[in-house]
Short mmCIF file of C-alpha atoms in Angstrom, two decimals:
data_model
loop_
_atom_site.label_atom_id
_atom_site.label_comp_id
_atom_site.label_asym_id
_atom_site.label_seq_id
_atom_site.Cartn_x
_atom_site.Cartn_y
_atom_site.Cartn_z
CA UNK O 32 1.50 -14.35 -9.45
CA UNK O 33 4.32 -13.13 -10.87
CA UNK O 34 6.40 -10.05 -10.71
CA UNK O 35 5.03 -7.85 -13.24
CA UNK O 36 1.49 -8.47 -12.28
CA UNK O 37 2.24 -7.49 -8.83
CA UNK O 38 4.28 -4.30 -9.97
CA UNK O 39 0.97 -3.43 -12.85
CA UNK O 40 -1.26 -3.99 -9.82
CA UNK O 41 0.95 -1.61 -7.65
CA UNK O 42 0.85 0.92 -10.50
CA UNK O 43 -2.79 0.92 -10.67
CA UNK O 44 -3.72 0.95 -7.09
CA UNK O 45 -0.72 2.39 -5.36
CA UNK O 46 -2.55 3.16 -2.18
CA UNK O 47 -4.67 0.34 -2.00
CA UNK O 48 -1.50 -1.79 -1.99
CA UNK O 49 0.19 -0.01 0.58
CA UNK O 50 -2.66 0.18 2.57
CA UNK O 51 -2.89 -3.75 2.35
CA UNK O 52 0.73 -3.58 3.45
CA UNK O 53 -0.43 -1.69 6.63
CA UNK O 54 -2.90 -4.22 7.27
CA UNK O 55 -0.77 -7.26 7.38
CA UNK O 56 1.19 -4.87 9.70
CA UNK O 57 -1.78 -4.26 12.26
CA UNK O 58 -3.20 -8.02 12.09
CA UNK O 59 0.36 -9.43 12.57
CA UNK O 60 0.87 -7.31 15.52
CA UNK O 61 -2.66 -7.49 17.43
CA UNK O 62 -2.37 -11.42 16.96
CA UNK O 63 1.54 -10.81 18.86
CA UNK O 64 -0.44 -8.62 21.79
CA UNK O 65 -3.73 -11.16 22.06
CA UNK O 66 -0.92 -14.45 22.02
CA UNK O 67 1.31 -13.05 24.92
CA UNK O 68 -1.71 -11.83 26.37
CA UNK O 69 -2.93 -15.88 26.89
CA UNK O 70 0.27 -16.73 27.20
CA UNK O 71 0.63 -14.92 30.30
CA UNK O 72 -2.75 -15.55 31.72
CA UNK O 73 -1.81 -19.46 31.45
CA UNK O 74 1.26 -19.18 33.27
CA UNK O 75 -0.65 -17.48 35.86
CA UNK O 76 -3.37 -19.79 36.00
CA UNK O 77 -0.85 -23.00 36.41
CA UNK O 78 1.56 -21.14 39.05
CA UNK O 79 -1.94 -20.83 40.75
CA UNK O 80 -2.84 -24.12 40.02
CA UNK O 81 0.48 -25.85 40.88
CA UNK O 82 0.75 -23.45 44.25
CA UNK O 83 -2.99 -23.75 45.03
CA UNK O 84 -3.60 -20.15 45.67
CA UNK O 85 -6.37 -18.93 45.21
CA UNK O 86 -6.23 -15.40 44.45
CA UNK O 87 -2.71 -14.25 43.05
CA UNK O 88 -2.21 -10.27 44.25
CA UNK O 89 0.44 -9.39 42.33
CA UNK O 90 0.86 -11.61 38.52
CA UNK O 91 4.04 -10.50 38.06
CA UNK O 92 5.53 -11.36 41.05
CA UNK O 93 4.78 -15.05 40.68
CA UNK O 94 6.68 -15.18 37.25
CA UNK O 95 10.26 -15.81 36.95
CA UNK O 96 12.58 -13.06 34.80
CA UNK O 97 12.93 -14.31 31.56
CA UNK O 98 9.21 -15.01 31.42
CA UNK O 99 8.69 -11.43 32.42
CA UNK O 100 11.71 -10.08 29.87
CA UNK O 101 10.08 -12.53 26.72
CA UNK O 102 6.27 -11.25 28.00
CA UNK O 103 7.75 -7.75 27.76
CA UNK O 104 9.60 -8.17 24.35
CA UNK O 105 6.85 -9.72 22.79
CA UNK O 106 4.12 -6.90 23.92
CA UNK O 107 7.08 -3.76 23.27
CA UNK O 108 7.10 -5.57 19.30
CA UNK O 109 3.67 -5.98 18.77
CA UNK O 110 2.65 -2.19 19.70
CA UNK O 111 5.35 -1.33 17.55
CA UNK O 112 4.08 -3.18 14.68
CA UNK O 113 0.55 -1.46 15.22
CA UNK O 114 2.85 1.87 15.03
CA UNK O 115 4.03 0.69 12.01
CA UNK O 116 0.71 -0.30 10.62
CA UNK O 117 -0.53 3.22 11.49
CA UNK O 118 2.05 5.10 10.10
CA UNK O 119 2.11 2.89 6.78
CA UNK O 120 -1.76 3.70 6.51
CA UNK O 121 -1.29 7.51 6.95
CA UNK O 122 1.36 7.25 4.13
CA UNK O 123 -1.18 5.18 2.07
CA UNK O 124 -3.62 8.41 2.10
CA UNK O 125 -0.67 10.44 1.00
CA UNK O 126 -0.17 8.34 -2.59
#
């Protein structure tokens, strides 16, 4: 597509472009949460596996710190970009 179409779409439909904005925003950060989600839950599961406990009280403990600072990182950006998606949809209503 080129650049003019884009911009004539924009003009047309300003909100329904931003709008589409916000929802790149809100899938890109919910797939973010759900990845380091599993990506967590498998490290568990092999430190469990590898240790052969059973029943792991406390996840976090059982993870090493950069795990824990990259797990953390990854879940503090993807709420963000939901906050972003949300406040890029509010604006969308505003056009």
């Amino acid at each position: 597509m080129s650049l003019q179409a884009l911009w004539a779409m924009f003009m047309a439909h300003p909100a329904q472009v931003v709008n589409g904005l916000a929802m790149f925003f809100a899938c890109a950060g919910a797939w973010v949460l759900v990845a380091t989600r599993l990506r967590e839950q498998r490290s568990v599961a092999q430190l469990a596996a590898d240790s052969k406990v059973e029943e792991l009280e406390e996840e976090a403990a059982f993870q090493d710190e950069p795990s824990r600072r990259l797990n953390h990182f990854f879940y503090a950006f993807g709420y963000f970009s939901l906050a972003v998606a949300l406040g890029v949809s509010w604006a969308s209503t505003q056009l």
